[in-house]
PDB file of C-alpha atoms and ligand atoms in Angstrom:
ATOM      1  CA  UNK V 272      30.438  10.035  10.148  1.00 73.00           C
ATOM      2  CA  UNK V 273      32.706  12.527  11.325  1.00 67.00           C
ATOM      3  CA  UNK V 274      32.534  16.319  11.713  1.00 67.00           C
ATOM      4  CA  UNK V 275      34.930  16.740   7.984  1.00 76.00           C
ATOM      5  CA  UNK V 276      33.971  18.491   4.467  1.00 89.00           C
ATOM      6  CA  UNK V 277      31.188  16.372   2.807  1.00 95.00           C
ATOM      7  CA  UNK V 278      30.109  16.465  -0.690  1.00 97.00           C
ATOM      8  CA  UNK V 279      27.500  14.180  -2.595  1.00 97.00           C
ATOM      9  CA  UNK V 280      30.074  11.654  -3.970  1.00 97.00           C
ATOM     10  CA  UNK V 281      31.399  11.239  -0.471  1.00 97.00           C
ATOM     11  CA  UNK V 282      28.661  11.080   1.910  1.00 97.00           C
ATOM     12  CA  UNK V 283      27.440   8.699  -1.189  1.00 98.00           C
ATOM     13  CA  UNK V 284      30.289   6.287  -1.512  1.00 97.00           C
ATOM     14  CA  UNK V 285      30.274   6.489   1.976  1.00 97.00           C
ATOM     15  CA  UNK V 286      26.832   5.645   2.254  1.00 98.00           C
ATOM     16  CA  UNK V 287      26.783   2.730   0.475  1.00 98.00           C
ATOM     17  CA  UNK V 288      30.098   1.238   2.536  1.00 98.00           C
ATOM     18  CA  UNK V 289      28.288   1.620   6.022  1.00 98.00           C
ATOM     19  CA  UNK V 290      24.573   0.148   5.104  1.00 98.00           C
ATOM     20  CA  UNK V 291      26.508  -2.593   3.382  1.00 98.00           C
ATOM     21  CA  UNK V 292      28.346  -3.218   6.507  1.00 98.00           C
ATOM     22  CA  UNK V 293      24.832  -3.627   8.479  1.00 98.00           C
ATOM     23  CA  UNK V 294      23.540  -5.434   5.475  1.00 97.00           C
ATOM     24  CA  UNK V 295      21.014  -3.353   4.375  1.00 97.00           C
ATOM     25  CA  UNK V 296      20.196  -4.229   1.120  1.00 91.00           C
ATOM     26  CA  UNK V 297      20.346  -1.599  -1.844  1.00 94.00           C
ATOM     27  CA  UNK V 298      22.657   0.308   0.050  1.00 98.00           C
ATOM     28  CA  UNK V 299      23.408   2.839  -2.635  1.00 98.00           C
ATOM     29  CA  UNK V 300      19.918   3.458  -3.208  1.00 97.00           C
ATOM     30  CA  UNK V 301      19.295   4.135   0.605  1.00 98.00           C
ATOM     31  CA  UNK V 302      21.720   6.918   1.305  1.00 98.00           C
ATOM     32  CA  UNK V 303      20.798   8.547  -2.561  1.00 98.00           C
ATOM     33  CA  UNK V 304      17.121   8.381  -1.991  1.00 97.00           C
ATOM     34  CA  UNK V 305      17.798   9.910   1.616  1.00 98.00           C
ATOM     35  CA  UNK V 306      20.072  12.418   0.663  1.00 98.00           C
ATOM     36  CA  UNK V 307      17.779  13.406  -2.640  1.00 97.00           C
ATOM     37  CA  UNK V 308      15.224  13.950   0.049  1.00 97.00           C
ATOM     38  CA  UNK V 309      17.487  15.813   2.093  1.00 97.00           C
ATOM     39  CA  UNK V 310      18.668  17.281  -0.433  1.00 98.00           C
ATOM     40  CA  UNK V 311      15.683  17.844  -1.832  1.00 96.00           C
ATOM     41  CA  UNK V 312      15.987  16.901  -5.596  1.00 97.00           C
ATOM     42  CA  UNK V 313      14.775  13.922  -7.540  1.00 95.00           C
ATOM     43  CA  UNK V 314      17.552  11.304  -6.059  1.00 94.00           C
ATOM     44  CA  UNK V 315      18.862  11.094 -10.122  1.00 93.00           C
ATOM     45  CA  UNK V 316      19.805  14.918 -10.177  1.00 96.00           C
ATOM     46  CA  UNK V 317      22.329  13.477  -7.132  1.00 96.00           C
ATOM     47  CA  UNK V 318      24.508  12.207  -9.895  1.00 93.00           C
ATOM     48  CA  UNK V 319      24.330  16.167 -10.722  1.00 95.00           C
ATOM     49  CA  UNK V 320      25.812  17.735  -7.794  1.00 96.00           C
ATOM     50  CA  UNK V 321      28.716  15.056  -6.690  1.00 95.00           C
ATOM     51  CA  UNK V 322      30.828  18.222  -5.976  1.00 95.00           C
ATOM     52  CA  UNK V 323      28.214  19.518  -4.115  1.00 96.00           C
ATOM     53  CA  UNK V 324      28.868  20.494  -0.578  1.00 97.00           C
ATOM     54  CA  UNK V 325      26.526  19.771   2.133  1.00 96.00           C
ATOM     55  CA  UNK V 326      25.724  21.636   4.264  1.00 95.00           C
ATOM     56  CA  UNK V 327      25.815  21.250   8.442  1.00 95.00           C
ATOM     57  CA  UNK V 328      22.464  20.839   8.887  1.00 96.00           C
ATOM     58  CA  UNK V 329      21.933  18.699   6.106  1.00 97.00           C
ATOM     59  CA  UNK V 330      24.062  17.177   7.729  1.00 96.00           C
ATOM     60  CA  UNK V 331      23.007  16.896  10.986  1.00 96.00           C
ATOM     61  CA  UNK V 332      18.908  15.495   9.172  1.00 97.00           C
ATOM     62  CA  UNK V 333      20.797  12.987   7.607  1.00 98.00           C
ATOM     63  CA  UNK V 334      23.344  11.197  10.321  1.00 97.00           C
ATOM     64  CA  UNK V 335      20.020  10.247  12.056  1.00 98.00           C
ATOM     65  CA  UNK V 336      17.991   9.465   8.678  1.00 98.00           C
ATOM     66  CA  UNK V 337      21.357   7.156   8.262  1.00 98.00           C
ATOM     67  CA  UNK V 338      21.530   5.857  11.679  1.00 98.00           C
ATOM     68  CA  UNK V 339      17.559   4.485  11.206  1.00 98.00           C
ATOM     69  CA  UNK V 340      18.057   2.814   7.595  1.00 98.00           C
ATOM     70  CA  UNK V 341      21.211   1.501   9.231  1.00 98.00           C
ATOM     71  CA  UNK V 342      18.404  -0.924  11.888  1.00 97.00           C
ATOM     72  CA  UNK V 343      16.463  -1.345   8.463  1.00 97.00           C
ATOM     73  CA  UNK V 344      13.834   0.516   8.836  1.00 97.00           C
ATOM     74  CA  UNK V 345      12.093   0.739   5.449  1.00 97.00           C
ATOM     75  CA  UNK V 346      13.424   4.150   4.234  1.00 97.00           C
ATOM     76  CA  UNK V 347       9.556   4.992   3.370  1.00 97.00           C
ATOM     77  CA  UNK V 348       9.294   5.526   7.123  1.00 98.00           C
ATOM     78  CA  UNK V 349      12.462   7.462   7.280  1.00 98.00           C
ATOM     79  CA  UNK V 350      11.380  10.628   5.212  1.00 97.00           C
ATOM     80  CA  UNK V 351       7.673   9.775   5.962  1.00 97.00           C
ATOM     81  CA  UNK V 352       6.592   9.616   1.534  1.00 94.00           C
ATOM     82  CA  UNK V 353       5.769   7.040  -0.794  1.00 96.00           C
ATOM     83  CA  UNK V 354       4.960   7.334  -4.543  1.00 95.00           C
ATOM     84  CA  UNK V 355       1.638   5.574  -5.310  1.00 98.00           C
ATOM     85  CA  UNK V 356       0.636   5.330  -8.875  1.00 98.00           C
ATOM     86  CA  UNK V 357       0.812   8.981  -9.355  1.00 96.00           C
ATOM     87  CA  UNK V 358       0.601  10.633  -6.476  1.00 97.00           C
ATOM     88  CA  UNK V 359       2.277  10.930  -2.876  1.00 96.00           C
ATOM     89  CA  UNK V 360       1.343   9.675  -0.154  1.00 98.00           C
ATOM     90  CA  UNK V 361       2.281  10.263   3.728  1.00 97.00           C
ATOM     91  CA  UNK V 362       2.885   7.442   5.229  1.00 97.00           C
ATOM     92  CA  UNK V 363       4.003   6.463   9.486  1.00 95.00           C
ATOM     93  CA  UNK V 364       4.523   3.722  11.390  1.00 92.00           C
ATOM     94  CA  UNK V 365       1.423   2.050  11.932  1.00 92.00           C
ATOM     95  CA  UNK V 366       0.605   2.119   8.446  1.00 97.00           C
ATOM     96  CA  UNK V 367       0.973  -0.630   5.369  1.00 98.00           C
ATOM     97  CA  UNK V 368       3.696   0.558   3.261  1.00 98.00           C
ATOM     98  CA  UNK V 369       0.822   0.809  -0.595  1.00 98.00           C
ATOM     99  CA  UNK V 370       3.081  -1.794  -2.486  1.00 97.00           C
ATOM    100  CA  UNK V 371       4.036  -1.358  -6.346  1.00 97.00           C
ATOM    101  CA  UNK V 372       1.758  -4.836  -6.858  1.00 97.00           C
ATOM    102  CA  UNK V 373      -1.573  -3.040  -5.606  1.00 98.00           C
ATOM    103  CA  UNK V 374      -0.892   0.012  -8.404  1.00 98.00           C
ATOM    104  CA  UNK V 375      -1.843  -3.534 -10.594  1.00 98.00           C
ATOM    105  CA  UNK V 376      -4.892  -3.185  -9.006  1.00 98.00           C
ATOM    106  CA  UNK V 377      -6.007  -0.426  -9.816  1.00 98.00           C
ATOM    107  CA  UNK V 378      -4.747  -0.509 -13.466  1.00 98.00           C
ATOM    108  CA  UNK V 379      -6.882  -3.604 -13.296  1.00 98.00           C
ATOM    109  CA  UNK V 380      -9.795  -2.191 -12.508  1.00 98.00           C
ATOM    110  CA  UNK V 381      -9.698   1.101 -14.058  1.00 98.00           C
ATOM    111  CA  UNK V 382      -9.262  -0.419 -17.325  1.00 97.00           C
ATOM    112  CA  UNK V 383     -11.959  -2.695 -16.761  1.00 96.00           C
ATOM    113  CA  UNK V 384     -14.002   1.288 -16.419  1.00 96.00           C
ATOM    114  CA  UNK V 385     -14.932   4.238 -17.767  1.00 94.00           C
ATOM    115  CA  UNK V 386     -14.110   7.323 -17.250  1.00 93.00           C
ATOM    116  CA  UNK V 387     -17.956   8.993 -17.716  1.00 93.00           C
ATOM    117  CA  UNK V 388     -19.808   6.041 -15.758  1.00 94.00           C
ATOM    118  CA  UNK V 389     -20.548   7.092 -12.135  1.00 96.00           C
ATOM    119  CA  UNK V 390     -19.667   4.160 -10.489  1.00 98.00           C
ATOM    120  CA  UNK V 391     -20.134   3.863  -6.242  1.00 98.00           C
ATOM    121  CA  UNK V 392     -17.236   1.564  -5.062  1.00 98.00           C
ATOM    122  CA  UNK V 393     -15.761   0.679  -1.259  1.00 98.00           C
ATOM    123  CA  UNK V 394     -12.361  -0.791  -1.135  1.00 98.00           C
ATOM    124  CA  UNK V 395     -11.884  -2.661   2.305  1.00 98.00           C
ATOM    125  CA  UNK V 396      -8.737  -2.178   4.704  1.00 98.00           C
ATOM    126  CA  UNK V 397      -7.628   0.660   2.714  1.00 98.00           C
ATOM    127  CA  UNK V 398      -4.968   1.475   5.104  1.00 98.00           C
ATOM    128  CA  UNK V 399      -2.791   4.582   3.769  1.00 98.00           C
ATOM    129  CA  UNK V 400      -6.078   4.897   1.473  1.00 98.00           C
ATOM    130  CA  UNK V 401      -3.506   4.028  -1.605  1.00 98.00           C
ATOM    131  CA  UNK V 402      -6.449   3.124  -3.672  1.00 98.00           C
ATOM    132  CA  UNK V 403      -8.969   4.644  -2.946  1.00 98.00           C
ATOM    133  CA  UNK V 404      -6.918   7.537  -3.564  1.00 98.00           C
ATOM    134  CA  UNK V 405      -5.722   6.411  -7.080  1.00 98.00           C
ATOM    135  CA  UNK V 406      -9.221   5.806  -7.288  1.00 98.00           C
ATOM    136  CA  UNK V 407     -10.676   9.011  -6.730  1.00 98.00           C
ATOM    137  CA  UNK V 408      -7.973  10.739  -8.277  1.00 98.00           C
ATOM    138  CA  UNK V 409      -8.712   8.735 -11.423  1.00 98.00           C
ATOM    139  CA  UNK V 410     -12.959   8.848 -11.336  1.00 98.00           C
ATOM    140  CA  UNK V 411     -12.788  12.239 -10.597  1.00 97.00           C
ATOM    141  CA  UNK V 412     -17.535  10.991 -10.697  1.00 97.00           C
ATOM    142  CA  UNK V 413     -16.972   7.851  -8.833  1.00 98.00           C
ATOM    143  CA  UNK V 414     -18.110   7.531  -5.174  1.00 98.00           C
ATOM    144  CA  UNK V 415     -14.997   6.496  -3.028  1.00 98.00           C
ATOM    145  CA  UNK V 416     -15.956   4.640   0.020  1.00 98.00           C
ATOM    146  CA  UNK V 417     -12.866   3.161   2.456  1.00 98.00           C
ATOM    147  CA  UNK V 418     -12.959   0.852   5.748  1.00 98.00           C
ATOM    148  CA  UNK V 419     -10.054  -0.041   7.291  1.00 98.00           C
ATOM    149  CA  UNK V 420     -10.219  -1.696  11.403  1.00 98.00           C
ATOM    150  CA  UNK V 421      -6.767   1.225  12.052  1.00 98.00           C
ATOM    151  CA  UNK V 422      -7.944   4.867  13.048  1.00 97.00           C
ATOM    152  CA  UNK V 423      -4.313   5.293  12.999  1.00 97.00           C
ATOM    153  CA  UNK V 424      -4.438   4.593   9.194  1.00 98.00           C
ATOM    154  CA  UNK V 425      -7.504   6.879   8.981  1.00 98.00           C
ATOM    155  CA  UNK V 426      -5.901   9.446  10.219  1.00 98.00           C
ATOM    156  CA  UNK V 427      -3.319   8.550   7.971  1.00 98.00           C
ATOM    157  CA  UNK V 428      -5.528   7.980   4.840  1.00 98.00           C
ATOM    158  CA  UNK V 429      -7.451  11.180   5.884  1.00 98.00           C
ATOM    159  CA  UNK V 430      -4.458  13.106   5.715  1.00 98.00           C
ATOM    160  CA  UNK V 431      -3.259  11.887   2.545  1.00 98.00           C
ATOM    161  CA  UNK V 432      -7.825  12.645   1.564  1.00 98.00           C
ATOM    162  CA  UNK V 433      -6.620  16.601   1.741  1.00 98.00           C
ATOM    163  CA  UNK V 434      -2.842  16.866   0.222  1.00 98.00           C
ATOM    164  CA  UNK V 435      -4.539  15.616  -3.044  1.00 98.00           C
ATOM    165  CA  UNK V 436      -8.099  17.367  -2.482  1.00 98.00           C
ATOM    166  CA  UNK V 437     -10.102  14.316  -3.243  1.00 98.00           C
ATOM    167  CA  UNK V 438     -13.691  13.369  -1.607  1.00 97.00           C
ATOM    168  CA  UNK V 439     -13.357   9.844   0.261  1.00 98.00           C
ATOM    169  CA  UNK V 440     -15.729   8.335   2.599  1.00 98.00           C
ATOM    170  CA  UNK V 441     -13.856   6.748   5.670  1.00 98.00           C
ATOM    171  CA  UNK V 442     -14.992   5.006   8.026  1.00 98.00           C
ATOM    172  CA  UNK V 443     -13.329   3.401  10.871  1.00 98.00           C
ATOM    173  CA  UNK V 444     -14.704  -1.022  10.749  1.00 98.00           C
ATOM    174  CA  UNK V 445     -13.613  -4.484  11.114  1.00 98.00           C
ATOM    175  CA  UNK V 446     -13.955  -7.167   8.161  1.00 98.00           C
ATOM    176  CA  UNK V 447     -15.107  -9.277  10.432  1.00 98.00           C
ATOM    177  CA  UNK V 448     -17.363  -7.413  11.920  1.00 98.00           C
ATOM    178  CA  UNK V 449     -19.040  -4.897   9.606  1.00 98.00           C
ATOM    179  CA  UNK V 450     -20.710  -2.592  10.486  1.00 98.00           C
ATOM    180  CA  UNK V 451     -20.483   0.237   7.685  1.00 98.00           C
ATOM    181  CA  UNK V 452     -23.869  -1.231   6.200  1.00 98.00           C
ATOM    182  CA  UNK V 453     -25.685  -0.359   9.707  1.00 98.00           C
ATOM    183  CA  UNK V 454     -24.414   2.981   9.744  1.00 98.00           C
ATOM    184  CA  UNK V 455     -24.997   3.804   6.059  1.00 98.00           C
ATOM    185  CA  UNK V 456     -28.684   1.410   5.262  1.00 98.00           C
ATOM    186  CA  UNK V 457     -28.193   2.844   1.464  1.00 97.00           C
ATOM    187  CA  UNK V 458     -25.111   1.086   0.158  1.00 98.00           C
ATOM    188  CA  UNK V 459     -27.058  -1.816   0.266  1.00 98.00           C
ATOM    189  CA  UNK V 460     -26.719  -3.758  -2.431  1.00 97.00           C
ATOM    190  CA  UNK V 461     -26.191  -0.109  -4.077  1.00 98.00           C
ATOM    191  CA  UNK V 462     -22.247   0.148  -4.829  1.00 98.00           C
ATOM    192  CA  UNK V 463     -20.616  -1.549  -8.306  1.00 98.00           C
ATOM    193  CA  UNK V 464     -16.789  -2.870  -6.782  1.00 98.00           C
ATOM    194  CA  UNK V 465     -15.513  -3.914  -4.209  1.00 98.00           C
ATOM    195  CA  UNK V 466     -11.904  -3.913  -4.178  1.00 98.00           C
ATOM    196  CA  UNK V 467      -9.558  -5.517  -0.881  1.00 98.00           C
ATOM    197  CA  UNK V 468      -6.128  -5.728  -0.329  1.00 98.00           C
ATOM    198  CA  UNK V 469      -6.374  -7.239   3.037  1.00 98.00           C
ATOM    199  CA  UNK V 470      -3.680  -8.885   5.497  1.00 98.00           C
ATOM    200  CA  UNK V 471      -2.730 -12.425   3.614  1.00 98.00           C
ATOM    201  CA  UNK V 472       0.542 -13.726   5.626  1.00 98.00           C
ATOM    202  CA  UNK V 473      -0.032 -16.658   7.432  1.00 97.00           C
ATOM    203  CA  UNK V 474       2.164 -15.738  11.039  1.00 94.00           C
ATOM    204  CA  UNK V 475       4.396 -19.528  10.236  1.00 94.00           C
ATOM    205  CA  UNK V 476       5.432 -16.788   8.003  1.00 96.00           C
ATOM    206  CA  UNK V 477       7.062 -14.066  10.017  1.00 94.00           C
ATOM    207  CA  UNK V 478      10.055 -15.638  10.296  1.00 94.00           C
ATOM    208  CA  UNK V 479      10.395 -15.691   6.266  1.00 95.00           C
ATOM    209  CA  UNK V 480       9.349 -12.199   5.744  1.00 96.00           C
ATOM    210  CA  UNK V 481      12.624  -9.445   5.787  1.00 95.00           C
ATOM    211  CA  UNK V 482      12.997  -7.190   8.392  1.00 94.00           C
ATOM    212  CA  UNK V 483      11.971  -4.264   6.868  1.00 96.00           C
ATOM    213  CA  UNK V 484       8.863  -5.932   6.636  1.00 97.00           C
ATOM    214  CA  UNK V 485       9.208  -7.531  10.528  1.00 95.00           C
ATOM    215  CA  UNK V 486      10.462  -5.018  12.506  1.00 96.00           C
ATOM    216  CA  UNK V 487       8.698  -2.366  10.933  1.00 97.00           C
ATOM    217  CA  UNK V 488       5.328  -3.145   9.720  1.00 97.00           C
ATOM    218  CA  UNK V 489       1.615  -2.914  11.607  1.00 97.00           C
ATOM    219  CA  UNK V 490       1.176  -6.544  12.082  1.00 96.00           C
ATOM    220  CA  UNK V 491      -2.330  -5.826  12.211  1.00 95.00           C
ATOM    221  CA  UNK V 492      -2.174  -4.758   8.604  1.00 97.00           C
ATOM    222  CA  UNK V 493      -0.140  -8.329   7.071  1.00 97.00           C
ATOM    223  CA  UNK V 494      -0.987 -11.018   9.156  1.00 97.00           C
ATOM    224  CA  UNK V 495      -4.255 -13.110   9.006  1.00 97.00           C
ATOM    225  CA  UNK V 496      -5.153 -16.599  10.555  1.00 95.00           C
ATOM    226  CA  UNK V 497      -6.274 -18.315   7.975  1.00 96.00           C
ATOM    227  CA  UNK V 498      -7.183 -17.310   4.338  1.00 96.00           C
ATOM    228  CA  UNK V 499     -10.382 -18.898   4.154  1.00 97.00           C
ATOM    229  CA  UNK V 500     -11.472 -16.545   7.029  1.00 97.00           C
ATOM    230  CA  UNK V 501     -10.658 -13.711   5.746  1.00 98.00           C
ATOM    231  CA  UNK V 502     -11.528 -13.843   2.609  1.00 98.00           C
ATOM    232  CA  UNK V 503     -14.918 -15.291   3.457  1.00 98.00           C
ATOM    233  CA  UNK V 504     -15.821 -12.660   5.666  1.00 98.00           C
ATOM    234  CA  UNK V 505     -14.884 -10.248   2.818  1.00 98.00           C
ATOM    235  CA  UNK V 506     -16.980 -11.694   0.333  1.00 98.00           C
ATOM    236  CA  UNK V 507     -20.091 -11.935   2.819  1.00 97.00           C
ATOM    237  CA  UNK V 508     -19.957  -7.959   3.163  1.00 98.00           C
ATOM    238  CA  UNK V 509     -19.747  -7.992  -0.667  1.00 97.00           C
ATOM    239  CA  UNK V 510     -22.401  -9.764  -1.237  1.00 96.00           C
ATOM    240  CA  UNK V 511     -24.060  -7.102   1.014  1.00 97.00           C
ATOM    241  CA  UNK V 512     -23.077  -3.924  -0.189  1.00 98.00           C
ATOM    242  CA  UNK V 513     -22.872  -4.574  -4.400  1.00 97.00           C
ATOM    243  CA  UNK V 514     -25.231  -4.797  -7.041  1.00 96.00           C
ATOM    244  CA  UNK V 515     -26.524  -7.903  -7.020  1.00 93.00           C
ATOM    245  CA  UNK V 516     -25.863  -7.788 -11.436  1.00 91.00           C
ATOM    246  CA  UNK V 517     -22.269  -7.022 -12.689  1.00 90.00           C
ATOM    247  CA  UNK V 518     -21.519  -5.521  -9.690  1.00 97.00           C
ATOM    248  CA  UNK V 519     -17.041  -7.216  -9.409  1.00 98.00           C
ATOM    249  CA  UNK V 520     -14.690  -7.464  -6.162  1.00 98.00           C
ATOM    250  CA  UNK V 521     -11.289  -7.080  -6.317  1.00 98.00           C
ATOM    251  CA  UNK V 522      -8.660  -9.435  -4.317  1.00 98.00           C
ATOM    252  CA  UNK V 523      -4.936  -8.822  -4.081  1.00 98.00           C
ATOM    253  CA  UNK V 524      -4.131 -12.470  -2.582  1.00 98.00           C
ATOM    254  CA  UNK V 525      -1.281 -14.641  -1.262  1.00 98.00           C
ATOM    255  CA  UNK V 526       0.810 -16.223  -4.148  1.00 97.00           C
ATOM    256  CA  UNK V 527      -0.378 -19.563  -2.999  1.00 97.00           C
ATOM    257  CA  UNK V 528      -3.920 -19.055  -2.373  1.00 98.00           C
ATOM    258  CA  UNK V 529      -5.372 -17.329  -5.463  1.00 98.00           C
ATOM    259  CA  UNK V 530      -7.189 -20.827  -5.520  1.00 98.00           C
ATOM    260  CA  UNK V 531      -8.695 -20.812  -2.786  1.00 98.00           C
ATOM    261  CA  UNK V 532      -9.639 -17.668  -3.061  1.00 98.00           C
ATOM    262  CA  UNK V 533     -11.140 -18.348  -6.440  1.00 98.00           C
ATOM    263  CA  UNK V 534     -13.055 -21.151  -5.715  1.00 98.00           C
ATOM    264  CA  UNK V 535     -14.414 -19.535  -2.796  1.00 98.00           C
ATOM    265  CA  UNK V 536     -15.918 -16.811  -4.885  1.00 97.00           C
ATOM    266  CA  UNK V 537     -17.118 -19.392  -7.428  1.00 96.00           C
ATOM    267  CA  UNK V 538     -19.145 -21.327  -4.454  1.00 96.00           C
ATOM    268  CA  UNK V 539     -20.456 -17.700  -3.661  1.00 95.00           C
ATOM    269  CA  UNK V 540     -22.065 -16.723  -7.489  1.00 93.00           C
ATOM    270  CA  UNK V 541     -19.201 -15.427  -9.096  1.00 96.00           C
ATOM    271  CA  UNK V 542     -17.352 -15.779 -12.038  1.00 97.00           C
ATOM    272  CA  UNK V 543     -13.705 -15.274 -11.030  1.00 98.00           C
ATOM    273  CA  UNK V 544     -10.300 -15.352 -12.842  1.00 98.00           C
ATOM    274  CA  UNK V 545      -7.046 -15.560 -10.955  1.00 98.00           C
ATOM    275  CA  UNK V 546      -3.790 -12.403 -12.234  1.00 98.00           C
ATOM    276  CA  UNK V 547      -0.337 -12.575 -12.491  1.00 97.00           C
ATOM    277  CA  UNK V 548       1.376  -9.398 -11.680  1.00 97.00           C
ATOM    278  CA  UNK V 549       4.677  -8.305 -12.925  1.00 96.00           C
ATOM    279  CA  UNK V 550       6.763 -11.356 -10.863  1.00 97.00           C
ATOM    280  CA  UNK V 551       5.086 -13.791 -12.106  1.00 98.00           C
ATOM    281  CA  UNK V 552       3.072 -14.699  -8.883  1.00 98.00           C
ATOM    282  CA  UNK V 553      -0.528 -15.511  -8.408  1.00 98.00           C
ATOM    283  CA  UNK V 554      -1.370 -12.129  -6.900  1.00 98.00           C
ATOM    284  CA  UNK V 555      -4.967 -10.881  -8.160  1.00 98.00           C
ATOM    285  CA  UNK V 556      -8.333 -12.433  -8.584  1.00 98.00           C
ATOM    286  CA  UNK V 557     -11.240 -10.870  -9.951  1.00 98.00           C
ATOM    287  CA  UNK V 558     -14.564 -11.382  -9.544  1.00 98.00           C
ATOM    288  CA  UNK V 559     -17.856 -10.398 -11.940  1.00 97.00           C
ATOM    289  CA  UNK V 560     -21.201 -10.793 -10.262  1.00 90.00           C
ATOM    290  CA  UNK V 561     -23.486 -12.839 -12.283  1.00 77.00           C
ATOM    291  CA  UNK V 562     -27.010 -14.218  -9.937  1.00 62.00           C
ATOM    292  CA  UNK V 563     -30.160 -12.181 -10.169  1.00 50.00           C
TER     293      UNK V 563
HETATM  294  N1  LIG T 657       1.699  -7.666   0.467  1.00 91.83           N
HETATM  295  C1  LIG T 657       2.409  -7.005   1.164  1.00 91.83           C
HETATM  296  C2  LIG T 657       3.976  -8.390   1.618  1.00 91.83           C
HETATM  297  O1  LIG T 657       4.647  -8.397  -0.024  1.00 91.83           O
HETATM  298  C3  LIG T 657       1.750  -7.802   2.580  1.00 91.83           C
HETATM  299  C4  LIG T 657      -0.433  -7.287   2.686  1.00 91.83           C
HETATM  300  C5  LIG T 657      -1.226  -8.197   2.838  1.00 91.83           C
HETATM  301  O2  LIG T 657      -0.688  -9.036   3.405  1.00 91.83           O
HETATM  302  N2  LIG T 657      -1.498  -7.845   2.266  1.00 91.83           N
HETATM  303  O3  LIG T 657       4.709  -8.376   2.001  1.00 91.83           O
END
């Protein structure tokens, strides 16, 4: 990007070619996303501003962002923002970028539970806080708890809570050695819903992941050694936290292991159904606890 006078259209065309050369996915979309962030306008509104010249401060900001994107860094880390279920969240490297599938998981929870009845929900492995915060926003009467093993993730989640003015209880915890109940015994068998989008990618899939994910997103939030081990731990924690009757677990799962998670849940006395995501993959397992 040379020091000449640039217009919006000039930058869009140049950026598309440049990102294409660098093998960046969605080159046009990428430059639109970055430029709209720099100019603080909606992406589609750039098309009304084609002739607008860019000032040197804007160009300087954009140049730095373009360099990061050329190395395949996710757009959400570069701008630090992501939209999730109608709320704007801050994300930072070290925290998983919320995915559209996870919005579908939120939708499943909301569809089965009305606004008026107060519920207690726990989100395990909350990351940026996306599920917990989206639910709290839509269901203000609910008491929402959220845990994550990563201090950085909880820091980002708390920042998001502050920006959104929502109240969620956060707790640093390990799925494989949970301490939540020891610290808050009142939660014992008192929760209505447990939701989790845990790390479910297997290590041997590393090569098949996009560079954006593989090189930039936190391993801790992506990978597990075995889905059986991961979901068994979550189900065990559910049984300690959930009310014995009519409580529910909502899991996001690896599309190849939905059957396994369904089977595990049934073994533990839940009825369990697999649901597809919008791409048609087996992505969610929704379970109801019916044992007395
Ligand atoms: N769903 C994420 C992905 O496809 C993975 C995050 C997770 O393991 N929950 O990259």
